[in-house]
PDB file of C-alpha atoms in Angstrom:
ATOM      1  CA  UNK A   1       8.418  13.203  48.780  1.00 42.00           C
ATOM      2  CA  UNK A   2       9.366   9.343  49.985  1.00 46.00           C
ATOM      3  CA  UNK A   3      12.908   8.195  48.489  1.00 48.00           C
ATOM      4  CA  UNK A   4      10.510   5.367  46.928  1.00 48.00           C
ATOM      5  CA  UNK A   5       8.280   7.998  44.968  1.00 46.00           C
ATOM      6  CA  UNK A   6      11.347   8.971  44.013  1.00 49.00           C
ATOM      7  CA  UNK A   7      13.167   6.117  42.856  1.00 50.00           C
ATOM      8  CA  UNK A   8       9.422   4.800  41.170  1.00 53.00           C
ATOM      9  CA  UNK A   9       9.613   7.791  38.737  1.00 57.00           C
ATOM     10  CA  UNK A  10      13.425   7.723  37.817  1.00 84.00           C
ATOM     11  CA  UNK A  11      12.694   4.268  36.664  1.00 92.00           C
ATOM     12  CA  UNK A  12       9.511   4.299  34.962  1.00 94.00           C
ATOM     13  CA  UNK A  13       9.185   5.157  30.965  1.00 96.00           C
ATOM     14  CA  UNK A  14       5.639   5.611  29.433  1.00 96.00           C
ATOM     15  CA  UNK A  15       5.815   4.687  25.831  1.00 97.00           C
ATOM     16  CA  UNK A  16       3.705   6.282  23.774  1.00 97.00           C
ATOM     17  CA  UNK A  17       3.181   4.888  19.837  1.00 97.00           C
ATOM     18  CA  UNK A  18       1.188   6.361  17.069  1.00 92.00           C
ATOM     19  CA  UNK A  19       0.395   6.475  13.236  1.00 83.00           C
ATOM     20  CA  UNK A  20       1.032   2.629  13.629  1.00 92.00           C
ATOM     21  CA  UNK A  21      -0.626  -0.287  13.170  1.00 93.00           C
ATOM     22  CA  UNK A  22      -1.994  -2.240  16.271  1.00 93.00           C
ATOM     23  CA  UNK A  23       0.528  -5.089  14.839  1.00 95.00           C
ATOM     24  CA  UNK A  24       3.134  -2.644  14.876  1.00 96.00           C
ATOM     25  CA  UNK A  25       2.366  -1.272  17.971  1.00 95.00           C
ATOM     26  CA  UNK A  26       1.983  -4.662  19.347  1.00 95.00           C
ATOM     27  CA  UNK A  27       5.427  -5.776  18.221  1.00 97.00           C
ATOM     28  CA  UNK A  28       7.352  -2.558  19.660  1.00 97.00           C
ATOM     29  CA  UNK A  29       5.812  -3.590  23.288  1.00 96.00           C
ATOM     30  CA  UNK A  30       6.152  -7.166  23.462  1.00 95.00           C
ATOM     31  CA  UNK A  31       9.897  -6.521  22.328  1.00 96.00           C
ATOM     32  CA  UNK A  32      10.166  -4.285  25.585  1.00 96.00           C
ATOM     33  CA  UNK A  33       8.139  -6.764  27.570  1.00 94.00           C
ATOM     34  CA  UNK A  34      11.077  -9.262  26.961  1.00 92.00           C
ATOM     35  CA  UNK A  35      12.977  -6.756  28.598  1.00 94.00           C
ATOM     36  CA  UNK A  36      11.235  -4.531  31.350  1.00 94.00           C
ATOM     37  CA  UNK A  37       8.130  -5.380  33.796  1.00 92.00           C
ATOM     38  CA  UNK A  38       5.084  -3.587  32.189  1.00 93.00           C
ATOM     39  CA  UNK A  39       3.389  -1.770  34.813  1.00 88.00           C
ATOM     40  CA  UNK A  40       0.114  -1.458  32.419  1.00 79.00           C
ATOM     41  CA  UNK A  41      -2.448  -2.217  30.552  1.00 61.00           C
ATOM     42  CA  UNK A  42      -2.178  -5.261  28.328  1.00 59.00           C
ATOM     43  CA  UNK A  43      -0.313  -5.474  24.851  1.00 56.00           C
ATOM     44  CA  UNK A  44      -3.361  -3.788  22.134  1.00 56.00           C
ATOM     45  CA  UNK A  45      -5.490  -7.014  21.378  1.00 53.00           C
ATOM     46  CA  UNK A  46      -7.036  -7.856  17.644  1.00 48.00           C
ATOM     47  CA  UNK A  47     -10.302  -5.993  18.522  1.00 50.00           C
ATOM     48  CA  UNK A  48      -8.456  -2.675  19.951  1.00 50.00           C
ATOM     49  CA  UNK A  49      -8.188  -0.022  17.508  1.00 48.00           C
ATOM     50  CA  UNK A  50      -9.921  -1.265  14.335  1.00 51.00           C
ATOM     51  CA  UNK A  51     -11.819   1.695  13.422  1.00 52.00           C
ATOM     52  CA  UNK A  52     -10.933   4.317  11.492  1.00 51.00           C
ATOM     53  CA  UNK A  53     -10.138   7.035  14.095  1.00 57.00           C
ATOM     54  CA  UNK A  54      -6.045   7.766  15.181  1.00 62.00           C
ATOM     55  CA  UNK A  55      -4.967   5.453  17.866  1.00 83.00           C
ATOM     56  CA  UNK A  56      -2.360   6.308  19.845  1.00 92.00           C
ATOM     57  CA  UNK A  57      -0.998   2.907  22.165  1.00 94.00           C
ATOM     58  CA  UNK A  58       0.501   3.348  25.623  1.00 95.00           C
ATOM     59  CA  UNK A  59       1.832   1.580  28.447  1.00 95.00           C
ATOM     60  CA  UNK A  60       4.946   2.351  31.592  1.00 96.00           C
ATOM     61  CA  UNK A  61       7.831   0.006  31.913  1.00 95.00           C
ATOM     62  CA  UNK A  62       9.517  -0.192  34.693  1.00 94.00           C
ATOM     63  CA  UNK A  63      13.098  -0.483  34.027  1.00 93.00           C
ATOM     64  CA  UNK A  64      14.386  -0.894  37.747  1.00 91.00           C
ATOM     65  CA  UNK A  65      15.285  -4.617  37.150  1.00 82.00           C
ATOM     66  CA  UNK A  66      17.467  -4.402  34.149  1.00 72.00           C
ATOM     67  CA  UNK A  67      17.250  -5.708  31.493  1.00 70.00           C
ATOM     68  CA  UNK A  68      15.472  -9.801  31.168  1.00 76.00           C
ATOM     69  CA  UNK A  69      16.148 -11.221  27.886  1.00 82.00           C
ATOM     70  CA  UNK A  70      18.643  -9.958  24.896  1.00 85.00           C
ATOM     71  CA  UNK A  71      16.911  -8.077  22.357  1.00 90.00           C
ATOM     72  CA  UNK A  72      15.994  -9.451  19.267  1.00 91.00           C
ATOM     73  CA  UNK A  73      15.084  -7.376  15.564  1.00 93.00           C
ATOM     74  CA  UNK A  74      11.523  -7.487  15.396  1.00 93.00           C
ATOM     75  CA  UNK A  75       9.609  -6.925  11.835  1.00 96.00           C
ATOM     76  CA  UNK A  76       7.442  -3.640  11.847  1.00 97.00           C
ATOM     77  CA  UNK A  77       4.912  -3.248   8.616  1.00 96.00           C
ATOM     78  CA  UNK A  78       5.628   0.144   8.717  1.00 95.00           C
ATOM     79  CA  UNK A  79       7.073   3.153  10.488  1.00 95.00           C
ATOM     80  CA  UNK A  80       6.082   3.565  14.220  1.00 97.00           C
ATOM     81  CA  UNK A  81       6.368   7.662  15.916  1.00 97.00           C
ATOM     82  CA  UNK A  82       7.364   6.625  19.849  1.00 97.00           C
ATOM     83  CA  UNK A  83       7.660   8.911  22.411  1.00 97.00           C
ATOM     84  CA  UNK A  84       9.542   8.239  25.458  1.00 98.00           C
ATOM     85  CA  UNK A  85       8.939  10.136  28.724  1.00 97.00           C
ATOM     86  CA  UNK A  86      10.605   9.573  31.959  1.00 96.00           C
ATOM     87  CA  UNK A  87      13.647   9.568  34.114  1.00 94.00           C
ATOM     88  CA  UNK A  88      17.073  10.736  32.118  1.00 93.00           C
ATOM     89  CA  UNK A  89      18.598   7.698  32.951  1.00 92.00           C
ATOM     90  CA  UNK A  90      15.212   5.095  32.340  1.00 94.00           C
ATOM     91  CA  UNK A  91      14.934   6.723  29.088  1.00 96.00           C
ATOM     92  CA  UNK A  92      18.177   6.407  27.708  1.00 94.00           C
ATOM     93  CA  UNK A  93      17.720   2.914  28.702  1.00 94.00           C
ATOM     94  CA  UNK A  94      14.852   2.209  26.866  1.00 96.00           C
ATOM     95  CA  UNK A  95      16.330   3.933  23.995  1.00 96.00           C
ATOM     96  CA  UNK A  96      19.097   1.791  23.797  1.00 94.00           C
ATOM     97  CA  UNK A  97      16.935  -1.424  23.980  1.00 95.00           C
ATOM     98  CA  UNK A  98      14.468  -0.253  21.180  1.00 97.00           C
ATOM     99  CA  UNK A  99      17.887   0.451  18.984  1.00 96.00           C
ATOM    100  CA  UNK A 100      18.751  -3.328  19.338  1.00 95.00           C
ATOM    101  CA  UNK A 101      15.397  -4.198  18.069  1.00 96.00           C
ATOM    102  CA  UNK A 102      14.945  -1.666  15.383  1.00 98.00           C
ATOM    103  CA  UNK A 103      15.915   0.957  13.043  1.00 97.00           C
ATOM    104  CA  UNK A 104      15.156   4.145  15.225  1.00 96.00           C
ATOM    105  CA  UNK A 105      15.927   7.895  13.688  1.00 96.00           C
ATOM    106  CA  UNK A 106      15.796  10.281  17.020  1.00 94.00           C
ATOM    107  CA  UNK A 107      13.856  13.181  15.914  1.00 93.00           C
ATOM    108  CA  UNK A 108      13.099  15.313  19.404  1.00 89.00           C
ATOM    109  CA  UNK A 109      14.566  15.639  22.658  1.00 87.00           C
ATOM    110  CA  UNK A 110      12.786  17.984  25.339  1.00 90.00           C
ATOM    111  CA  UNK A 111      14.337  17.746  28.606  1.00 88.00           C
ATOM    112  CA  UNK A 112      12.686  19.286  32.081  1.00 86.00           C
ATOM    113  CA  UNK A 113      13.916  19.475  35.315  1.00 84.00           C
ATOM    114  CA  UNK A 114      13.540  15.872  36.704  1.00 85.00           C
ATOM    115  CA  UNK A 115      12.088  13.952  33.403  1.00 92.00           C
ATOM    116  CA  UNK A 116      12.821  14.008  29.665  1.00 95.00           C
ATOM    117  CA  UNK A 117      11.516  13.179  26.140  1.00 96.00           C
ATOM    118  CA  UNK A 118      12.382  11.427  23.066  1.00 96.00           C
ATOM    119  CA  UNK A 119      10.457  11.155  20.027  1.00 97.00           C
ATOM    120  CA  UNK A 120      11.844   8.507  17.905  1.00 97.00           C
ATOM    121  CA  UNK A 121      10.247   7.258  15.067  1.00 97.00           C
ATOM    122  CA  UNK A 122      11.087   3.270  14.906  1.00 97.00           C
ATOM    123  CA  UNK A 123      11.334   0.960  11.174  1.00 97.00           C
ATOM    124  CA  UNK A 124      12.174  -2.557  10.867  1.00 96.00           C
ATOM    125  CA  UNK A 125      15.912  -3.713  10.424  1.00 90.00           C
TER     126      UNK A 125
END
């Protein structure tokens, strides 16, 4: 493996949200935007995920720069179930900046040999 594979996945986090709104899930990722380069798809739009199945939102941050912006509170209608996978280091990271936004009870952590997880589950300050 190249030392920039390497670096690429110690520094990349895919966030996962579910049983959330797509207003919820929208305000979770455009917090983190303000903070990491989204390597993604775009933030879920008003026509994504109106029907009545379970969505579950995703998108990878890169958190190689550092952090951008400070990190503000940011209103959730409801209670958001994240899961963080990545890097030990890019997770704890991300973590930390989704604690300065909201209320976050950890209720999971699974770690492998190179990567980890977090479940959280995230509620408005």
């Amino acid at each position: 493996m190249s030392d920039v594979y390497d670096l690429h996945i110690d520094t990349d986090v895919t966030v996962q949200l579910d049983a959330c709104r797509r207003e919820d899930a929208r305000a979770v990722f455009e917090l983190l935007e303000h903070v990491y380069r989204r390597e993604d798809a775009e933030t879920p739009s008003a026509e994504e995920g109106s029907g009545a199945a379970t969505t579950v939102w995703m998108a990878t941050f890169d958190t190689s720069g550092g952090p951008r912006e400070e990190v503000r509170p940011a209103p959730l209608a409801g209670t958001v179930g994240a899961l963080l996978t990545g890097g030990y280091h890019a997770v704890d990271e991300v973590e930390k900046v989704l604690a300065a936004g909201f209320d976050i009870e950890s209720l999971q952590a699974v770690s492998g040999d190179q990567e980890t997880e977090a479940r959280l589950l995230l509620a408005s300050r």
